[in-house]
XYZ file of C-alpha atoms in Angstrom:
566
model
C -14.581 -51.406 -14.510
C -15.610 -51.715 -10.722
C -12.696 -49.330 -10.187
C -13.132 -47.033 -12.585
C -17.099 -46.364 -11.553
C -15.248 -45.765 -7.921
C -13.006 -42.975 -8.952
C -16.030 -41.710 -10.852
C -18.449 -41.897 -7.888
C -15.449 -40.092 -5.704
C -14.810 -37.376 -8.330
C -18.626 -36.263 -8.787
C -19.035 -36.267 -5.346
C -16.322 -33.784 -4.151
C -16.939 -31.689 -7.353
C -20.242 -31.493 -6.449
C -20.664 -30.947 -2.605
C -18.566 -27.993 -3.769
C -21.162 -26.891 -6.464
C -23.395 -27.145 -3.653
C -21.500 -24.534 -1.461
C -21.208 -22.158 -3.748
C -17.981 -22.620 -6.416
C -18.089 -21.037 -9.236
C -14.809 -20.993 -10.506
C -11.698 -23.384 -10.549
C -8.204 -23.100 -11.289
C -5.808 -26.249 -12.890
C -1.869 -26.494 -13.401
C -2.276 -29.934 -15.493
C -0.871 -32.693 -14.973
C -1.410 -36.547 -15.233
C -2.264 -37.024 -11.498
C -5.503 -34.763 -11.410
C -6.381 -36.087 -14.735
C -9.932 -37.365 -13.352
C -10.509 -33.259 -11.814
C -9.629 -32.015 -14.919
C -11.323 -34.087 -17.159
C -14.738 -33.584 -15.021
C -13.769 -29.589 -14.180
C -13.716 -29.247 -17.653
C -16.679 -30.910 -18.513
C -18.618 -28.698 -16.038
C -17.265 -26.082 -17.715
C -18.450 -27.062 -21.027
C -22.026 -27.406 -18.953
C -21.518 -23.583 -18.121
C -21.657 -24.726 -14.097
C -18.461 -23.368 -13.175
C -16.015 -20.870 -15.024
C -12.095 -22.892 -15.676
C -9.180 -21.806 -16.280
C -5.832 -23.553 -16.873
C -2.200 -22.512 -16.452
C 0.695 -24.393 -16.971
C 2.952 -22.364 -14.688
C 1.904 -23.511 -11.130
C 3.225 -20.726 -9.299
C 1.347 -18.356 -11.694
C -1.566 -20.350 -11.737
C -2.285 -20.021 -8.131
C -1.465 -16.189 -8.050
C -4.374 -15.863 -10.847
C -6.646 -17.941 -8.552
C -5.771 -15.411 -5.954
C -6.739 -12.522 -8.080
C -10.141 -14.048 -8.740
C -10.883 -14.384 -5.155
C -9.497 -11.113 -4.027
C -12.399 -9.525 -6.493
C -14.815 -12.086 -6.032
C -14.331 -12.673 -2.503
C -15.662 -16.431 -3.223
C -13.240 -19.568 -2.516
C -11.107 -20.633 -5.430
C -10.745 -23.883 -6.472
C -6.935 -24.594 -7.146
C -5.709 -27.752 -8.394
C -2.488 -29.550 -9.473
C -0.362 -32.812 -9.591
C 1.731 -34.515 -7.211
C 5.165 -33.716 -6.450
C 6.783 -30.136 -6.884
C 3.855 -28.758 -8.396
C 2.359 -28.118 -5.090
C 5.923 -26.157 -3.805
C 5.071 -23.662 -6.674
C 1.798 -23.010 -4.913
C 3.607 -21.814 -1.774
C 4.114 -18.127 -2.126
C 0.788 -17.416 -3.230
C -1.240 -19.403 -0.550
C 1.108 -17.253 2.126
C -0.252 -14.755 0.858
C -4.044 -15.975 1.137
C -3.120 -16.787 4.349
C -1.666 -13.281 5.917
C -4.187 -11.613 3.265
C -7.326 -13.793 4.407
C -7.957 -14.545 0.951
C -10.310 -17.889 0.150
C -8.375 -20.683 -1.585
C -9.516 -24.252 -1.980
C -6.101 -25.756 -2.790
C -6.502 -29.384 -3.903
C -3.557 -31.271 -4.721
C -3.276 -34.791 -5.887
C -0.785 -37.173 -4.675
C 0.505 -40.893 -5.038
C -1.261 -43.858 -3.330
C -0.002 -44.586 0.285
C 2.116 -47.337 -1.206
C 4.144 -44.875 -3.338
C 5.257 -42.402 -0.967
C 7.956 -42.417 0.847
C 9.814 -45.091 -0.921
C 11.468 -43.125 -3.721
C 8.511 -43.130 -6.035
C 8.771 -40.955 -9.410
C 7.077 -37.276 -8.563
C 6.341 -38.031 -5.024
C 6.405 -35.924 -2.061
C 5.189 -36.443 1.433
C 2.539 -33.947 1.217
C 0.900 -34.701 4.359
C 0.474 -30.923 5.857
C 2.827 -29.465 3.203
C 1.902 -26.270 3.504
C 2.360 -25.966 7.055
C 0.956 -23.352 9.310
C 0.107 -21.269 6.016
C -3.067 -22.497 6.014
C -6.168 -22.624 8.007
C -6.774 -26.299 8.012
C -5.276 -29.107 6.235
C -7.309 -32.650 5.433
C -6.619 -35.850 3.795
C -9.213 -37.082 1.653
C -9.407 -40.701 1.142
C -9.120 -42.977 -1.744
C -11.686 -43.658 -3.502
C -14.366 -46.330 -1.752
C -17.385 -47.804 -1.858
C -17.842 -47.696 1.589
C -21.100 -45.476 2.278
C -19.286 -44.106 5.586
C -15.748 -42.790 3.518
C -18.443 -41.500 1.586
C -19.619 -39.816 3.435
C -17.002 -38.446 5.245
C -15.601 -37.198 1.831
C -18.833 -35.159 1.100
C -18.727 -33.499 4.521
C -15.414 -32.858 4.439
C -15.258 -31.203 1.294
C -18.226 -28.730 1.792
C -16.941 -27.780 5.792
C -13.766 -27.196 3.645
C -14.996 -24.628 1.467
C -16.739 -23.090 4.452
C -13.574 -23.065 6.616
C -12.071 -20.786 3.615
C -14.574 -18.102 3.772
C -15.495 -17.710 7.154
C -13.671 -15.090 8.723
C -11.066 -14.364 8.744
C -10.921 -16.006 5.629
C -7.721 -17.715 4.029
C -6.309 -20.899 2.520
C -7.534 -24.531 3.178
C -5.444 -27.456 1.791
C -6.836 -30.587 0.847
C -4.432 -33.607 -0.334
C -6.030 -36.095 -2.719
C -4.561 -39.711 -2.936
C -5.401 -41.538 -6.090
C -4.616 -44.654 -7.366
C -4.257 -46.169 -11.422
C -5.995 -46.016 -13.750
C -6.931 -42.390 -13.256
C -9.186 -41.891 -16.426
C -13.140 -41.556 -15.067
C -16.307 -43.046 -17.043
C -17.305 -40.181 -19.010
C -19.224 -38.403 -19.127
C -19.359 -37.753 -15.149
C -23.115 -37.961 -13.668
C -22.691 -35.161 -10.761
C -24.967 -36.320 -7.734
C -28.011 -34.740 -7.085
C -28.672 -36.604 -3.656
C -25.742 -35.216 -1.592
C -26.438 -34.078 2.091
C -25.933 -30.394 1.616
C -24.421 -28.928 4.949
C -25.116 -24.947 6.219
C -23.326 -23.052 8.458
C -25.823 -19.936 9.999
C -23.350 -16.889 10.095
C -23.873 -14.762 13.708
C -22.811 -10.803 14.826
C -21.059 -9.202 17.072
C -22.679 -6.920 19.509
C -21.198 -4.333 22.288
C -22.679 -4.446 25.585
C -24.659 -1.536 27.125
C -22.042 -1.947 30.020
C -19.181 -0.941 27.366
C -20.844 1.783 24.989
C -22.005 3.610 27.834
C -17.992 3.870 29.071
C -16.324 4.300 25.534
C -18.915 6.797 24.775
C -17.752 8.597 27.962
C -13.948 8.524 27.405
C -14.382 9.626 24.049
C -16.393 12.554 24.565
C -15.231 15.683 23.474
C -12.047 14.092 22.748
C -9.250 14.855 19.266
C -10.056 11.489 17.975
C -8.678 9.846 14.340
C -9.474 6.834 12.646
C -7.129 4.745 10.832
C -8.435 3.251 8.303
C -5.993 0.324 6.871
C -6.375 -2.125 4.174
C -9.059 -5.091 3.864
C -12.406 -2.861 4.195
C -15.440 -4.111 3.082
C -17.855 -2.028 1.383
C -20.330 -2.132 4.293
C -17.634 -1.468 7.073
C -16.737 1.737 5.171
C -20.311 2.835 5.046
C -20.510 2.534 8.735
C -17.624 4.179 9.497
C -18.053 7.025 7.501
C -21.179 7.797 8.449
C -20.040 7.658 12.222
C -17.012 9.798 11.626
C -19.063 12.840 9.800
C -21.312 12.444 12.355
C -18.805 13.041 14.905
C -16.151 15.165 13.216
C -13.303 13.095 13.463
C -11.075 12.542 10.873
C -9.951 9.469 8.708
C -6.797 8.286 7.527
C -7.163 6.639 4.829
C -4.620 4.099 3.524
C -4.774 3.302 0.010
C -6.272 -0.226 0.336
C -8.952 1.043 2.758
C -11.103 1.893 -0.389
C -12.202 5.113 0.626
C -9.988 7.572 -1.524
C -12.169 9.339 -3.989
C -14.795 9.175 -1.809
C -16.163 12.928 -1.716
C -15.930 14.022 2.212
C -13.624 16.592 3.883
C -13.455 13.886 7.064
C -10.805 11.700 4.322
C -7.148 12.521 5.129
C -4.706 11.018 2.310
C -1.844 13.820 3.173
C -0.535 11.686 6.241
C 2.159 10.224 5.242
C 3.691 13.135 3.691
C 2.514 15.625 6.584
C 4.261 13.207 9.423
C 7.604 13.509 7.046
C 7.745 17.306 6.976
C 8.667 16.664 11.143
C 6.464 20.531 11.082
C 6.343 21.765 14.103
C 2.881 22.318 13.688
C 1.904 18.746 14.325
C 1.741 18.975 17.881
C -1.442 20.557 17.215
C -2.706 17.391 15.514
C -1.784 15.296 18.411
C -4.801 12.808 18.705
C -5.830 12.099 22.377
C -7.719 9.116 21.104
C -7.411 6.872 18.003
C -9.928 3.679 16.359
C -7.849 1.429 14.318
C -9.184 -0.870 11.681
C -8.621 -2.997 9.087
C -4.876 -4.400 8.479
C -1.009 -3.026 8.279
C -0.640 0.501 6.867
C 1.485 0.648 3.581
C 3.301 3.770 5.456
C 6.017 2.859 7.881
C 5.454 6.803 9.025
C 2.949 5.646 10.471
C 3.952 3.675 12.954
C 6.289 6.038 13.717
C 3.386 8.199 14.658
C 2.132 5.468 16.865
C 4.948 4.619 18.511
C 5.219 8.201 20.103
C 1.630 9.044 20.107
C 0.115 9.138 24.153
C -2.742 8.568 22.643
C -5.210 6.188 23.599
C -5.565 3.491 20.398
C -8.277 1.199 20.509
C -7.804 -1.455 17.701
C -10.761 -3.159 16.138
C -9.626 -6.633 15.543
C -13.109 -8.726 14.822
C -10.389 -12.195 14.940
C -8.196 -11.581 17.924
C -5.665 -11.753 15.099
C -3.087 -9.156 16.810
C -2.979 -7.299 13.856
C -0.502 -4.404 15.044
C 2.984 -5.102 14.424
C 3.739 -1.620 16.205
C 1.858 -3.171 19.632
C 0.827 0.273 20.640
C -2.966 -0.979 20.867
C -4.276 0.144 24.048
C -7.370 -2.083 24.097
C -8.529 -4.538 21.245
C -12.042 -4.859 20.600
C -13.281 -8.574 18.882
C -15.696 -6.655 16.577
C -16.074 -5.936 13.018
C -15.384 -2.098 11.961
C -19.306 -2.338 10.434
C -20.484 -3.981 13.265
C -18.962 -1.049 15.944
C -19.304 1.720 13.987
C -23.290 1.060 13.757
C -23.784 -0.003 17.482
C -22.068 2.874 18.892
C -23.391 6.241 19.063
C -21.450 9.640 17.482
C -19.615 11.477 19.551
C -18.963 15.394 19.743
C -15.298 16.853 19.431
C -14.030 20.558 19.587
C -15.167 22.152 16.825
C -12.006 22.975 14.884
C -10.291 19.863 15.214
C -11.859 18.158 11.896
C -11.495 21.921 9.879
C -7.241 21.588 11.137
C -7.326 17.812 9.234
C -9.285 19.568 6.387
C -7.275 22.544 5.589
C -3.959 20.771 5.639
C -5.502 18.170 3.570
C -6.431 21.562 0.733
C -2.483 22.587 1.230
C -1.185 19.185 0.548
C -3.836 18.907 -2.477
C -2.799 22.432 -3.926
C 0.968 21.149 -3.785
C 0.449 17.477 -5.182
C 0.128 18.307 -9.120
C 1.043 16.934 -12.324
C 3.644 19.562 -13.932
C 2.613 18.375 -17.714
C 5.226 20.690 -18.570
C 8.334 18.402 -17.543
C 8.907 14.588 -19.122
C 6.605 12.021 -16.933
C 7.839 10.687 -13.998
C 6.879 8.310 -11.453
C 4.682 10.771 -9.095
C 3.092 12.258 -11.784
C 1.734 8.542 -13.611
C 0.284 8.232 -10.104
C -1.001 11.628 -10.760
C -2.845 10.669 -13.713
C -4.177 7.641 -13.109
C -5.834 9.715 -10.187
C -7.560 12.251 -12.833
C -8.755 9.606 -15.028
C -10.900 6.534 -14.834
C -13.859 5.485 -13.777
C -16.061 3.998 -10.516
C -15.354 0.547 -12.323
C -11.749 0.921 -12.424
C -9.941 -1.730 -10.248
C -6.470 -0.652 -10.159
C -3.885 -3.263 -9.145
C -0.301 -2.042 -7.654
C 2.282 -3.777 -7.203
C 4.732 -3.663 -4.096
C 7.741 -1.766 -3.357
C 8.053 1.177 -4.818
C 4.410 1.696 -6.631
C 2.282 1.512 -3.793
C 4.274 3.649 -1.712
C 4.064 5.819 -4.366
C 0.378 5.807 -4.622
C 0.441 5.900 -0.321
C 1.394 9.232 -1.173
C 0.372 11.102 -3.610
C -3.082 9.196 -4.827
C -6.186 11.270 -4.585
C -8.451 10.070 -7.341
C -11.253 11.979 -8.451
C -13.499 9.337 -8.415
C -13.666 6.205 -6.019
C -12.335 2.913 -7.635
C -11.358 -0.368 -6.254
C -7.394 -0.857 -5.324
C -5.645 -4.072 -4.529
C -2.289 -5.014 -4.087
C -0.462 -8.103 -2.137
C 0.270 -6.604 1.337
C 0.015 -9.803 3.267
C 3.816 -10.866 2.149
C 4.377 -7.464 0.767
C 6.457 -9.920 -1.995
C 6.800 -8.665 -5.674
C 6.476 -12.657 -6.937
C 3.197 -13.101 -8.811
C 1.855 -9.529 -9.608
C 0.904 -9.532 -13.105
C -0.871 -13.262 -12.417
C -3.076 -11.974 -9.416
C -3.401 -8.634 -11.212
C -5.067 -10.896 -14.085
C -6.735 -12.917 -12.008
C -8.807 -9.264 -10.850
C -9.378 -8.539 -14.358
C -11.315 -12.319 -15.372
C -14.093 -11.101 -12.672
C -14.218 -7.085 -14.003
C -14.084 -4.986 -17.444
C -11.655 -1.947 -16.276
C -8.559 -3.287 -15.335
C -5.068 -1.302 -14.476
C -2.066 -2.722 -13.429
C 0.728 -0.744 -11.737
C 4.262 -2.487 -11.880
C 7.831 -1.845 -12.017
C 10.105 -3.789 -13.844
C 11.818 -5.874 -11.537
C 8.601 -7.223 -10.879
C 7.354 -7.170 -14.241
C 10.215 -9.671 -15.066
C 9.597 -11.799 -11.806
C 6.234 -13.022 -12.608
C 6.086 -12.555 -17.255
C 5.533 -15.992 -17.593
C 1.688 -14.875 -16.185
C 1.332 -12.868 -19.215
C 0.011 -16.032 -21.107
C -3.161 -15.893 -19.114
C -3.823 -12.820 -20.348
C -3.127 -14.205 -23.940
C -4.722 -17.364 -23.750
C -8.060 -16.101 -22.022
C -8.221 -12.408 -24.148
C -7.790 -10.829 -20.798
C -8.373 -6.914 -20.653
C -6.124 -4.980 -18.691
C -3.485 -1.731 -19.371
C -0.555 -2.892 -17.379
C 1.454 0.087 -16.899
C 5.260 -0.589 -16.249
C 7.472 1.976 -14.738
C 10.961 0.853 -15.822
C 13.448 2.442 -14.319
C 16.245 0.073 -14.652
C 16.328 -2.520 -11.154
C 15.345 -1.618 -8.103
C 13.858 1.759 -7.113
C 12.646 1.178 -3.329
C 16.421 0.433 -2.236
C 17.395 4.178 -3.291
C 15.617 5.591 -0.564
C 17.027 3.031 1.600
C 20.833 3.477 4.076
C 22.632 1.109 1.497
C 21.953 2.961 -1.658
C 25.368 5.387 -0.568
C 27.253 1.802 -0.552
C 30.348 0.878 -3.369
C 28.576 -2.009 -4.455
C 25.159 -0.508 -4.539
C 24.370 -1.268 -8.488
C 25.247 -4.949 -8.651
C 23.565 -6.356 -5.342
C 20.424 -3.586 -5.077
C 19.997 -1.708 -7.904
C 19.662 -4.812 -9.927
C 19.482 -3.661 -13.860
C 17.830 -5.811 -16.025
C 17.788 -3.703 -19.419
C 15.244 -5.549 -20.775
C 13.643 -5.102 -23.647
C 9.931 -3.978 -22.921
C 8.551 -3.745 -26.331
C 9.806 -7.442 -27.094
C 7.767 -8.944 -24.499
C 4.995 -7.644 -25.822
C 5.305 -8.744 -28.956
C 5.862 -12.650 -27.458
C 2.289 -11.852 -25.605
C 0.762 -9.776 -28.561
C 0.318 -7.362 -26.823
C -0.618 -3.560 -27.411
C 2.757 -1.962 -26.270
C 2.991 2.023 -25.749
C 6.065 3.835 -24.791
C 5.106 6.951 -22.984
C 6.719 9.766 -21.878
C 4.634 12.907 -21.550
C 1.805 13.946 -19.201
C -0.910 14.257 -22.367
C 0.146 11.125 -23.923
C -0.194 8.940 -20.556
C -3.728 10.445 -20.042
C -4.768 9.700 -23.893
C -3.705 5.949 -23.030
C -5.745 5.310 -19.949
C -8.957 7.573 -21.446
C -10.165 4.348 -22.260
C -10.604 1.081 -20.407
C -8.610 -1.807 -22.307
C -10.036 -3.473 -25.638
C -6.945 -6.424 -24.866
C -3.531 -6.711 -23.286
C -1.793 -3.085 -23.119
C 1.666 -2.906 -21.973
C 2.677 0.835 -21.390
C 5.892 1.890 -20.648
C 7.304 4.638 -19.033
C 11.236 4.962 -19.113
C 12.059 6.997 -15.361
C 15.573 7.517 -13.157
C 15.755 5.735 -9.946
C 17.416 8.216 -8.253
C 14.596 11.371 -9.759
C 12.197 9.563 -7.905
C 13.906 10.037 -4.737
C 14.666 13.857 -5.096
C 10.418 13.735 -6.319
C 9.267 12.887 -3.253
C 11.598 15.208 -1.140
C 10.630 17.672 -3.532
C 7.104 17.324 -2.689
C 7.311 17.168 1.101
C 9.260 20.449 1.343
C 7.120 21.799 -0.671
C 4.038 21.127 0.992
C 6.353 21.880 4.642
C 7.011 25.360 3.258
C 3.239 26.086 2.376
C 1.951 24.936 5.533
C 4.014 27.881 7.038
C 2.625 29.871 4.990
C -0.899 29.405 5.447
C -1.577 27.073 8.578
């Protein structure tokens, strides 16, 4: 009895020092270790104090928890048993980590005495997830010692905090617990826990320094390039700055500032650098800002390897976030936090009207032909004409989001996310559903090598009446390895290419689902003219080897019209 009041007492008062920081929503992969978290998660639930959802697929499980906290920007609470349950966690909290996504991730384990001696389901889990996350801390076993009390309750609530102060990421917490594991229910959740604050601070640039940046980049050709992970706040800044001072802005996918209505947006970039015109050395930059993370377009760094330019990298953690290491100077500030301390800057008058014009060619050039069978520009195409400000469109890696990198110019402004920390394909559709718990307009992007990699996350969808239209381009394997050196090899088919030749329609029917096959311009737009009423699986049947003559296709002709009218 004595023991069982202990657990109890231990269980309300880490669930609750997190209620007291802010969690709102918690994740489970069941199993008979975390029985006393699951058993008091749920009965929160039940008291409409936090929102829970359960997966029995681990690794899906904690992709979903990503996709909550990816829209919600809020740690996730992510819990599971002990042993190989926490393995399955793996890919997803790499990508938390290189994403600087908030995860709680709480695993239980075996009592000290059954570790490490060839107990059933044990692991040493002692810092399993390695340098992946941002700190790691053993809780311990339930006491009635005020002082491990203590400790516990501070512990738990600088954990949360450590997730979401930037740069944000995973924390892992390890959770020893003995037998019997059932709690005295129902669980009384504390209400005289110490409740601990952490008082955010800002950046600031000295006098000393914007007097001498605003000096050097005076009348200078400057760009901004504006990767993924902006905030709404940093884009306001930095738009206003930029109109203010005629420079251009890059604008990468992610950055979430396509569809925004100014002529300073560039989105022609990537195909522009590939037409190797030889009137880019008129668009030479003398001076670039960088912000936010990696590009999607290795063109890119192409163009910064060669640029003279001087490249001034805004990297608020001292993260080195430039794989290219062209960075002239790094500045330890926020893009919001620069962009409204330092004063506009003037520029020759017909640099920004250059950037604009081309950006008119490449617009002119970049159509849907409804005329000819869809293919894998022109979905892209459509899902750019259609939709709303509350669309959040998800894309999956490889080929899709290089795709959208290069022909995606919505009409309207709507939220895009994709995994580029690990750039991996594992665990798409399960973040992508994770997005859609916290929103009403939901779009998924996928091929179907990935669409296969992660189906088992389908049952989320199923299970929680999930709406999202999860478009799946299935062009048989592998698309992204045809524009690749290999795809001229003999054995190209069996070790890249990949085809699956599976069955689309059947997998919707085991996740009654809506399915759609599609194949025409008008039919594509008639699907997405509404958000989702449930699960919508849409396929569209392409060639791997269309897509690359597509995008050739489109960068000559965009080369040939910029001789013709720049």
């Amino acid at each position: 009895m004595i023991q069982n009041e202990t657990l109890t007492r231990h269980i309300s008062l880490i669930l609750n020092g997190l209620l007291l920081q802010g969690l709102t929503t918690a994740v489970i992969a069941p199993g008979s270790r975390s029985t006393p978290f699951a058993l008091a998660l749920a009965q929160l639930a039940q008291q409409k104090k936090i929102e829970l959802f359960v997966d029995v697929d681990e690794r899906s499980a904690a992709f979903f928890a990503l996709g909550i906290a990816k829209k919600t920007h809020k740690p996730v609470l992510l819990i599971c048993t002990s042993g190989t349950a926490a393995a399955n966690f793996y890919p997803a909290v790499c990508e938390a980590a290189i994403s600087q996504i908030p995860l709680l991730i709480l695993t239980t384990d075996r009592p000290p005495e059954l570790t490490k001696v060839a107990a059933p389901q044990a692991l040493d889990q002692d810092h399993f997830f390695g340098n992946q996350v941002k700190a790691f801390f053993e809780l311990p076993l339930p006491e009635t010692n005020q002082d491990s009390q203590t400790y516990t309750n501070y512990v738990v609530q600088k954990s949360f905090q450590i997730a979401q102060s930037k740069p944000a990421g995973p924390v892992h917490l390890n959770q020893p617990l003995r037998k019997p594991l059932m709690p005295d229910l129902p669980i009384k959740f504390e209400q005289d826990q110490q409740k601990y604050v952490t008082l955010s601070s800002t950046s600031t640039l000295s006098s000393n320094l914007i007097t001498e940046l605003h000096t050097i980049l005076l009348n200078k050709r400057g760009i901004i390039l504006a990767g993924p992970q902006q905030s709404t706040t940093s884009n306001i800044a930095l738009l206003k700055w930029a109109e203010k001072s005629g420079w251009p802005i890059l604008a990468d996918p992610l950055s979430q500032l396509r569809g925004i209505p100014s002529s300073n947006i560039i989105t022609c970039y990537d195909s522009l650098l590939k037409t190797k015109s030889d009137k880019l050395a008129a668009l030479s930059p003398e001076v670039i800002i960088r912000t936010g993370q990696t590009f999607v377009a290795a063109s890119l760094a192409s163009f910064l390897k060669k640029s003279q330019a001087t490249i001034y990298s805004l990297d608020e953690e001292n993260k080195l976030n430039d794989y290219t290491k062209t960075s002239t100077f790094s500045l330890e500030i926020s893009a919001e936090d620069f962009f409204e301390q330092f004063p506009p800057v003037s520029i020759p008058s017909n640099w920004l009207h250059t950037w604009s014009t081309l950006e008119k060619i490449y617009t002119s050039v970049n159509q849907i032909n409804s005329l000819n069978m869809l293919n894998e520009l022109d979905v892209i195409r459509v899902i750019s004409a259609t939709g709303s400000n509350e669309r959040n469109l998800f894309v999956s890696n490889s080929m899709p989001i290089r795709d959208v990198d290069s022909v995606l110019q919505p009409l309207k402004s709507f939220r895009i996310f994709c995994n580029r920390g690990a750039n991996g394909i594992d665990g798409i559709v399960s973040t992508a559903l994770g997005v859609s718990a916290k929103s009403t307009e939901n779009l998924l992007l996928i091929g179907d090598l990935a669409f296969f990699h992660d189906m088992n996350g389908l049952m989320m969808a199923k299970k929680y009446h999930l709406k999202i239209k999860i478009i799946v381009i299935n062009n048989d394997g592998g698309g992204i390895f045809s524009f690749l050196p290999q795809a001229d090899s003999s054995n190209f088919e069996e070790v890249f290419g990949t085809p699956l030749d599976i069955d689309i329609e059947q997998v919707a029917k085991l996740y009654h689902a809506h399915y759609s096959l599609v194949a025409t311009v008008p039919s594509l737009i008639k699907c997405l003219s509404r958000p989702a009423q449930t699960l919508e699986i849409i396929e569209v049947r392409t060639d791997r080897n269309d897509n690359v003559n597509l995008h050739r296709e489109l960068i000559n002709r965009f080369a040939s019209q910029i001789a013709k009218e720049f």
